[in-house]
Structure formats: structure tokens, C-alpha cells
CSV table of C-alpha atoms in Angstrom, one decimal:
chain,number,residue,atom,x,y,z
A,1,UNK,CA,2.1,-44.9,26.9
A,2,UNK,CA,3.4,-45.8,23.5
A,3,UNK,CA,-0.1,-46.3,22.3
A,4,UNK,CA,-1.2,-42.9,23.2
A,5,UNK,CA,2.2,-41.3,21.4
A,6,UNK,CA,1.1,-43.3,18.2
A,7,UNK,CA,-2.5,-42.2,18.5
A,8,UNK,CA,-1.8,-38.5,19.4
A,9,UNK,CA,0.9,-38.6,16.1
A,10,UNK,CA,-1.5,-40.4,14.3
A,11,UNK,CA,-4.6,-37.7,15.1
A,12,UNK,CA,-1.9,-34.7,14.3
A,13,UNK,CA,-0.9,-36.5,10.9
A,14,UNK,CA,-5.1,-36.8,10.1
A,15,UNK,CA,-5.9,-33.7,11.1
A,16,UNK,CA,-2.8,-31.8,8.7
A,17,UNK,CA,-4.2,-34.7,5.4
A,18,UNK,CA,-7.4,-32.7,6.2
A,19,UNK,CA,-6.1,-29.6,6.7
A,20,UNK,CA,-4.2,-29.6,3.4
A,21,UNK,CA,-6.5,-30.9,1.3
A,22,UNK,CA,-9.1,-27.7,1.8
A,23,UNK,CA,-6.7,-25.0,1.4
A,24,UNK,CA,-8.0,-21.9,-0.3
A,25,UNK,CA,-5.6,-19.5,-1.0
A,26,UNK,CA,-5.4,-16.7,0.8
A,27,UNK,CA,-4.2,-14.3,-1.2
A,28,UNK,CA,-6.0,-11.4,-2.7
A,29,UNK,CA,-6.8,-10.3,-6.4
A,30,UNK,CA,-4.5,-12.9,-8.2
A,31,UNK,CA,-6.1,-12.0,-11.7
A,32,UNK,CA,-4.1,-9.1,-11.3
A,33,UNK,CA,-0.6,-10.9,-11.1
A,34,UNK,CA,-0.4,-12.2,-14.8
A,35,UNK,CA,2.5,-15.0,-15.8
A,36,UNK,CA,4.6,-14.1,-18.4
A,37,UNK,CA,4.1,-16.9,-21.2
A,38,UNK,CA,1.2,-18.8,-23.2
A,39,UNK,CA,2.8,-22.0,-23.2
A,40,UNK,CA,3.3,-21.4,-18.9
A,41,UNK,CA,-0.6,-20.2,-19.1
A,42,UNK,CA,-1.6,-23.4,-21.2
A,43,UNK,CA,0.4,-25.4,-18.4
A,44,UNK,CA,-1.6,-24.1,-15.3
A,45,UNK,CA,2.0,-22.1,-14.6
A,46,UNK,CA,3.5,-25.3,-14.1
A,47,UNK,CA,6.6,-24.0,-16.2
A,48,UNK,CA,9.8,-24.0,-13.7
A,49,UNK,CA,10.9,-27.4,-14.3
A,50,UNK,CA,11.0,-26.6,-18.4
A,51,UNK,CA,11.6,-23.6,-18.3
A,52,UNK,CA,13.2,-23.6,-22.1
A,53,UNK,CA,12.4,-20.4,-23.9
A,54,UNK,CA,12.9,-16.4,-23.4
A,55,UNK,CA,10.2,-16.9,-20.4
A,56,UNK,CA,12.9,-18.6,-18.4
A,57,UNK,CA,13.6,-14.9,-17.0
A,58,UNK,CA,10.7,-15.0,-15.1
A,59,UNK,CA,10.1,-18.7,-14.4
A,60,UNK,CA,13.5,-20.3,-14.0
A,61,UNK,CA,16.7,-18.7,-14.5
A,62,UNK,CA,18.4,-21.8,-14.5
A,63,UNK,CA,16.9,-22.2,-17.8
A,64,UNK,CA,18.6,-20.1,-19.9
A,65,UNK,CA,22.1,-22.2,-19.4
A,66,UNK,CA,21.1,-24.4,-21.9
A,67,UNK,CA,20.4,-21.7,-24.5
A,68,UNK,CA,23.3,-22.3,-27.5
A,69,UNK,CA,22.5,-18.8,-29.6
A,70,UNK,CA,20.9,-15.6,-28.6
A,71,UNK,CA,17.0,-15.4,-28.0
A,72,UNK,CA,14.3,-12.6,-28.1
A,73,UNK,CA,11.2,-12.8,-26.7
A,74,UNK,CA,8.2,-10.8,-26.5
A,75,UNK,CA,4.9,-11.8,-24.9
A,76,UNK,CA,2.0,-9.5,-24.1
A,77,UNK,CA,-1.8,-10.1,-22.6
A,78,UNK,CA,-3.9,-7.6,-22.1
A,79,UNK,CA,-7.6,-8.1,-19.8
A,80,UNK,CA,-10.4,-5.8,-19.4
A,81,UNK,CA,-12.1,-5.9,-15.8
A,82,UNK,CA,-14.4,-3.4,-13.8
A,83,UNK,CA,-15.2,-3.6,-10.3
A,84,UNK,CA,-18.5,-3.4,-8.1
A,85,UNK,CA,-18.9,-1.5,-4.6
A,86,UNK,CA,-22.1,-1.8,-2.4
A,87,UNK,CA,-22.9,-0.2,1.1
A,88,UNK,CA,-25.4,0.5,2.9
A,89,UNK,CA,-25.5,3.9,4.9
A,90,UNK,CA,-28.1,5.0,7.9
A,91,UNK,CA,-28.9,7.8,5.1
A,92,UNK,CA,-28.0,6.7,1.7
A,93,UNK,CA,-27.6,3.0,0.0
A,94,UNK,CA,-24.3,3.0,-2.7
A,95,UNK,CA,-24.4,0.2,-5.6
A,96,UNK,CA,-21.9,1.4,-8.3
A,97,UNK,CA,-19.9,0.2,-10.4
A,98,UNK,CA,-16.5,1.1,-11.8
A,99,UNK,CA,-15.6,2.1,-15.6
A,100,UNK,CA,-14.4,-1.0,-18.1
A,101,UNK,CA,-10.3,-0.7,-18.0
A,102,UNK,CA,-7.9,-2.4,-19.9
A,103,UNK,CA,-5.0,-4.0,-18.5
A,104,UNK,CA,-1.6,-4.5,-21.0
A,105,UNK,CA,0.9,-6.2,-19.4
A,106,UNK,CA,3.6,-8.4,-20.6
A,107,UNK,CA,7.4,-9.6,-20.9
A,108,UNK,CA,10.1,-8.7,-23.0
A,109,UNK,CA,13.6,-10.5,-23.2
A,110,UNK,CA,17.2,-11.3,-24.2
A,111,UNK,CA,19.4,-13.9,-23.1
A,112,UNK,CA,22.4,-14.3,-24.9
A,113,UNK,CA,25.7,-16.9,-24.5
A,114,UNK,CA,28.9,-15.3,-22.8
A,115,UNK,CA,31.2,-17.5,-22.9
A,116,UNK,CA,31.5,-21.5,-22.5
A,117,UNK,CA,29.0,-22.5,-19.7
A,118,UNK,CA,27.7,-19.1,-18.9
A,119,UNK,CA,24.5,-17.5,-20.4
A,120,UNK,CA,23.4,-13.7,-19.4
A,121,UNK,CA,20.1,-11.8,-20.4
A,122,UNK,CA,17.5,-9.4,-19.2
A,123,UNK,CA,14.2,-9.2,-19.0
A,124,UNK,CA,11.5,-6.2,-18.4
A,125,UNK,CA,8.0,-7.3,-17.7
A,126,UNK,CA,4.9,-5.7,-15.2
A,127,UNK,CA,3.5,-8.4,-13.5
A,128,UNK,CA,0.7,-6.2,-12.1
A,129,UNK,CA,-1.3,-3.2,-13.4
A,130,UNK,CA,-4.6,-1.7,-13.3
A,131,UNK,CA,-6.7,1.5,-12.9
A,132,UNK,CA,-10.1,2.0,-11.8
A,133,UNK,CA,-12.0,5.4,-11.3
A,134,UNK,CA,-15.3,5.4,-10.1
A,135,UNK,CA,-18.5,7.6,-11.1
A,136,UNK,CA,-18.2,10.3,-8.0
A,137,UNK,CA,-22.0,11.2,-8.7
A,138,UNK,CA,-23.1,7.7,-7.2
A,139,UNK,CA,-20.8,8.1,-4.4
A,140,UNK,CA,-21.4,11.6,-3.2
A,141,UNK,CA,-22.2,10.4,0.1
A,142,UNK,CA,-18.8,9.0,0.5
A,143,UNK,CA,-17.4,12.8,0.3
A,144,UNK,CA,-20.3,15.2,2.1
A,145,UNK,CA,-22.3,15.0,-0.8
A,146,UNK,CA,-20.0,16.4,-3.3
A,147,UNK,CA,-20.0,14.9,-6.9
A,148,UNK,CA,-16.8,17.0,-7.6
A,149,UNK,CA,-14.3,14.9,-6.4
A,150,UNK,CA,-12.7,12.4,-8.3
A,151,UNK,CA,-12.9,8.7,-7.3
A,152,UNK,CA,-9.7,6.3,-8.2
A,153,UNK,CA,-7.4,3.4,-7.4
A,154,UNK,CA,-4.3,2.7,-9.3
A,155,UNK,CA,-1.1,0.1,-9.1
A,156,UNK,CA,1.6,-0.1,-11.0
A,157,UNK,CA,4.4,-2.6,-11.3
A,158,UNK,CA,7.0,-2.6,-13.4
A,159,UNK,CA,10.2,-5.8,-12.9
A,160,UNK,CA,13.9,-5.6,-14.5
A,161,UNK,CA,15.5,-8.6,-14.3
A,162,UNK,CA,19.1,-9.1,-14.9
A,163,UNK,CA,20.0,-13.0,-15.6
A,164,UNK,CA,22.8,-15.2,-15.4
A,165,UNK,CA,23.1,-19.2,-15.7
A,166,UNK,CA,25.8,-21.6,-15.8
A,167,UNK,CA,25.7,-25.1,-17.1
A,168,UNK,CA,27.2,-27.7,-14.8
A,169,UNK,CA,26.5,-30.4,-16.7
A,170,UNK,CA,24.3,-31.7,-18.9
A,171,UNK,CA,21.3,-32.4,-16.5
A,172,UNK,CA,22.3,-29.6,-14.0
A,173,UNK,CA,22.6,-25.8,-14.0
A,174,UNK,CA,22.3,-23.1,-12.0
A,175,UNK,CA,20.8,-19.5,-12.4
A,176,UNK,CA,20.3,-16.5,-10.5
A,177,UNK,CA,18.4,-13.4,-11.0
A,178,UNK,CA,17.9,-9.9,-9.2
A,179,UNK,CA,14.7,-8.6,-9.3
A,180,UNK,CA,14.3,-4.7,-9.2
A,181,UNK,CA,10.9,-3.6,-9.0
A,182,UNK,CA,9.5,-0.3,-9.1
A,183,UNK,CA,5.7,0.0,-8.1
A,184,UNK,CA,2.9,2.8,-7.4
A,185,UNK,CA,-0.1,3.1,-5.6
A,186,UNK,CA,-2.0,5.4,-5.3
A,187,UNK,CA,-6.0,6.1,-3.6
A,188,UNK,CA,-7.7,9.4,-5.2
């Protein structure tokens, strides 16, 4: 009996190695969620455990306790991206494409000492943002054959993020932050 126990945990503990080690993410469209930061971007995003400069809004609030004067950041990134749709219909085949768009995102921030331990900022930055419209002629036979209509996707996102840390001591510290998002999206 104990043989088949350490077997069956032994199969289960195999079977999760393997499992894990082909993940794919499953999430959609993550060029559109942009990181605040080139030095985070240079990192692979591996930024919360340094999180050390006006980023640290975003990345790590616990950060900013160790901040000693007042800091101002400003990062911005900007991508250009189209899309592709294909179908095919019983009466018509679509192969479009969608106009070039430019995406501006990026972060803005202050943090600032209060008083002793504790250190307060803000940051405003749109993690995700884009807007595609699509050439209605080519997909007429989406809408009864009428090239009027106007073809478009959009999403908006726009983050404030009020900040505050405290420094417990030199090696620990603790931060919070409240994230208040405001987002669109919209089909036309």
C-alpha cells in the first residue's frame, strides 16, 4: 500500500514538472499592455524586487520608502501596429487589413518624503490603448453590402495611482497603492 501512495504522488509530482514547464500563456494581446520603464523593459519586467526609481508607482510601491528627496518621472513608448481579418463566406471571401495606428502610452510621476519613514506620490500612466478602423469597402458583406458604414474597435485605459510607503528598517518596507482605472471600449 505504501508503495502505490509513493508511486501515485510520485506520477502527480511528474506529471505537474511537465505540466509546468510548457505553459503558454493564456492571455490575449499582451503587446497591448505596455510596462512603464526602460530599465524594467531592458530587465524582461523583472523590476519588483528593485524597484528604485519614479517607476516604483507601478512596479513596487514599497520602493519609494527609500526615496530621501523628491523625484519626477516621465517615461513614454509609443508602437505602431495594424491588424489582419480573413473569412471565408458561402458568397464572398474577406482578406483586409486594418489602417497603421500609433499607440502613445506612458507614465508620469511624483513621489515625495512626508515626514520621517513615510514617502507619498502619484502616478498617471495608460497601460493599454489602441484604435483600429477598418476599410468598410472590403467588408461590405459584413453589413448587406453597404460600404457606408464605418468599421472600428477602440480601448482605452487610463490608471491614477495614489502611493504611500513606509520604511521599517533598512532592508524592509512596506507600500500600498490604490489603483483607479478608468477604461473604454467601444465596437463601431
Amino acid at each position: 500500500m505504501r508503495k502505490a501512495v509513493v508511486l501515485l504522488l510520485l506520477v502527480f509530482f511528474i506529471c505537474g514538472i511537465a505540466n509546468e514547464s510548457y505553459a503558454v500563456s493564456e492571455a490575449a494581446v499582451l503587446f497591448l499592455l505596455i510596462s512603464p520603464g526602460a530599465r524594467a523593459a531592458g530587465m524582461g519586467e523583472a523590476f519588483v524586487a528593485i524597484a528604485d526609481d519614479a517607476t516604483a508607482v507601478y512596479w513596487n510601491p514599497a520602493g519609494i520608502a527609500y526615496f530621501k528627496e523628491q523625484h519626477i518621472g516621465a517615461y513614454g513608448t509609443g508602437n505602431f501596429f495594424s491588424c489582419s481579418y480573413s473569412a471565408n463566406y458561402p458568397n464572398k471571401d474577406i482578406d483586409t487589413q486594418s489602417n497603421n495606428n500609433f499607440y502613445g502610452g506612458g507614465l508620469i510621476s511624483f513621489v515625495s518624503p512626508i515626514m520621517g519613514n513615510f514617502v507619498a506620490g502619484v502616478g498617471v500612466y495608460t497601460p493599454a490603448r489602441f484604435k483600429l478602423e477598418w476599410d468598410s469597402k472590403q467588408i461590405s458583406s459584413l453589413s448587406m453590402d453597404n460600404e457606408n458604414i464605418e468599421w472600428g474597435t477602440s480601448v482605452r485605459m487610463i490608471t491614477i495611482s495614489p502611493v504611500i510607503a513606509f520604511k521599517i528598517q533598512s532592508i524592509y518596507s512596506f507600500g500600498a497603492s490604490l489603483n483607479l482605472n478608468y477604461s473604454t471600449f467601444s465596437v463601431d
